[in-house]
Amino acid sequence: MNIIYELNLQLAQHMNTYLSDIALAIVATCLVVYGGNLNNFIKGLVSKWIFIVRVLSFILMCTFGYGLLTVWLQPILETVLRYIPQPYLPLSIMAIFGVLGVLAERNRHL
């Protein structure tokens, strides 16, 4: 049992090195899963506007909206992940991606 615990701690230390990238992957996955809902919401807001304004709002939403969400949420999520105790980090990250996979399936992305 001790060897499993040691392997888990080694994996957690390795994951801790890449926690910033893992947080970015989680944020990007959430944006992919729920980006369609956000697009539909924005589409509902601008549907009555003229064509050029709708196109510009879409461009602004994609470049600045998604970009800002990514840049703002990634460090917050990284900080939250750093609060998870080391022995639970690998299981927690696998559980997060598992839940995101289930949510993607329910939103018909898989």
Short mmCIF file of C-alpha atoms in Angstrom, two decimals:
data_model
loop_
_atom_site.label_atom_id
_atom_site.label_comp_id
_atom_site.label_asym_id
_atom_site.label_seq_id
_atom_site.Cartn_x
_atom_site.Cartn_y
_atom_site.Cartn_z
CA MET A 1 0.00 0.00 0.00
CA ASN A 2 2.90 2.30 0.73
CA ILE A 3 4.21 1.97 -2.83
CA ILE A 4 0.87 3.10 -4.24
CA TYR A 5 0.90 6.12 -1.95
CA GLU A 6 4.46 6.99 -3.02
CA LEU A 7 3.56 6.65 -6.71
CA ASN A 8 0.53 8.86 -6.13
CA LEU A 9 2.70 11.51 -4.45
CA GLN A 10 5.21 11.38 -7.32
CA LEU A 11 2.38 11.83 -9.81
CA ALA A 12 1.02 14.74 -7.74
CA GLN A 13 4.44 16.41 -7.68
CA HIS A 14 4.73 15.95 -11.43
CA MET A 15 1.23 17.37 -11.96
CA ASN A 16 2.05 20.28 -9.64
CA THR A 17 4.74 21.33 -12.12
CA TYR A 18 2.14 21.57 -14.90
CA LEU A 19 -0.76 22.90 -12.84
CA SER A 20 -0.92 26.10 -14.90
CA ASP A 21 -1.30 24.09 -18.10
CA ILE A 22 -3.85 21.78 -16.49
CA ALA A 23 -5.91 24.78 -15.36
CA LEU A 24 -5.74 26.20 -18.89
CA ALA A 25 -6.92 22.87 -20.33
CA ILE A 26 -9.86 22.80 -17.91
CA VAL A 27 -10.87 26.38 -18.76
CA ALA A 28 -10.55 25.71 -22.50
CA THR A 29 -12.63 22.54 -22.18
CA CYS A 30 -15.34 24.43 -20.31
CA LEU A 31 -15.38 27.10 -23.01
CA VAL A 32 -15.72 24.45 -25.70
CA VAL A 33 -18.53 22.68 -23.86
CA TYR A 34 -20.46 25.83 -22.98
CA GLY A 35 -19.32 28.14 -25.80
CA GLY A 36 -22.38 27.22 -27.87
CA ASN A 37 -24.68 28.31 -25.06
CA LEU A 38 -22.81 31.60 -24.76
CA ASN A 39 -22.95 32.10 -28.53
CA ASN A 40 -26.69 31.47 -28.54
CA PHE A 41 -27.17 33.96 -25.71
CA ILE A 42 -25.20 36.64 -27.57
CA LYS A 43 -27.01 35.77 -30.80
CA GLY A 44 -30.33 36.37 -29.05
CA LEU A 45 -29.14 39.76 -27.84
CA VAL A 46 -27.90 41.00 -31.23
CA SER A 47 -30.29 39.24 -33.60
CA LYS A 48 -32.27 42.40 -34.33
CA TRP A 49 -29.22 44.55 -35.03
CA ILE A 50 -27.89 45.27 -38.53
CA PHE A 51 -25.58 42.77 -40.20
CA ILE A 52 -22.29 44.63 -39.70
CA VAL A 53 -22.94 45.17 -35.99
CA ARG A 54 -23.79 41.47 -35.55
CA VAL A 55 -20.55 40.49 -37.28
CA LEU A 56 -18.52 42.94 -35.20
CA SER A 57 -20.14 41.73 -31.98
CA PHE A 58 -19.31 38.13 -32.91
CA ILE A 59 -15.69 39.07 -33.63
CA LEU A 60 -15.42 40.99 -30.36
CA MET A 61 -16.99 38.14 -28.43
CA CYS A 62 -14.65 35.55 -29.91
CA THR A 63 -11.44 37.56 -29.64
CA PHE A 64 -11.91 39.55 -26.49
CA GLY A 65 -14.69 37.67 -24.72
CA TYR A 66 -13.26 34.17 -24.88
CA GLY A 67 -9.71 35.48 -24.60
CA LEU A 68 -10.48 37.48 -21.47
CA LEU A 69 -12.40 34.60 -19.93
CA THR A 70 -9.42 32.34 -20.52
CA VAL A 71 -6.87 34.83 -19.20
CA TRP A 72 -8.94 35.67 -16.11
CA LEU A 73 -10.21 32.20 -15.19
CA GLN A 74 -7.00 30.23 -15.67
CA PRO A 75 -5.04 31.82 -12.79
CA ILE A 76 -8.08 31.61 -10.50
CA LEU A 77 -8.52 27.92 -11.26
CA GLU A 78 -4.79 27.31 -10.85
CA THR A 79 -4.96 28.89 -7.38
CA VAL A 80 -7.94 26.71 -6.48
CA LEU A 81 -6.12 23.59 -7.69
CA ARG A 82 -3.08 24.50 -5.57
CA TYR A 83 -5.28 24.35 -2.46
CA ILE A 84 -6.02 20.67 -3.07
CA PRO A 85 -3.78 18.53 -0.83
CA GLN A 86 -1.05 16.69 -2.74
CA PRO A 87 -2.36 13.14 -2.13
CA TYR A 88 -5.75 14.09 -3.62
CA LEU A 89 -4.51 16.13 -6.60
CA PRO A 90 -4.29 13.35 -9.24
CA LEU A 91 -7.71 11.95 -8.35
CA SER A 92 -9.23 15.43 -8.26
CA ILE A 93 -7.90 16.38 -11.68
CA MET A 94 -9.05 13.08 -13.17
CA ALA A 95 -12.48 13.62 -11.59
CA ILE A 96 -12.70 17.16 -13.02
CA PHE A 97 -11.93 15.93 -16.53
CA GLY A 98 -14.34 13.02 -16.03
CA VAL A 99 -17.14 15.41 -15.08
CA LEU A 100 -16.28 17.62 -18.05
CA GLY A 101 -16.47 14.55 -20.28
CA VAL A 102 -19.93 13.71 -18.96
CA LEU A 103 -21.03 17.32 -19.47
CA ALA A 104 -19.65 17.26 -23.01
CA GLU A 105 -21.59 14.08 -23.70
CA ARG A 106 -24.79 15.62 -22.38
CA ASN A 107 -24.25 18.69 -24.57
CA ARG A 108 -23.66 16.36 -27.53
CA HIS A 109 -20.02 17.30 -28.07
CA LEU A 110 -18.89 13.66 -28.08
#
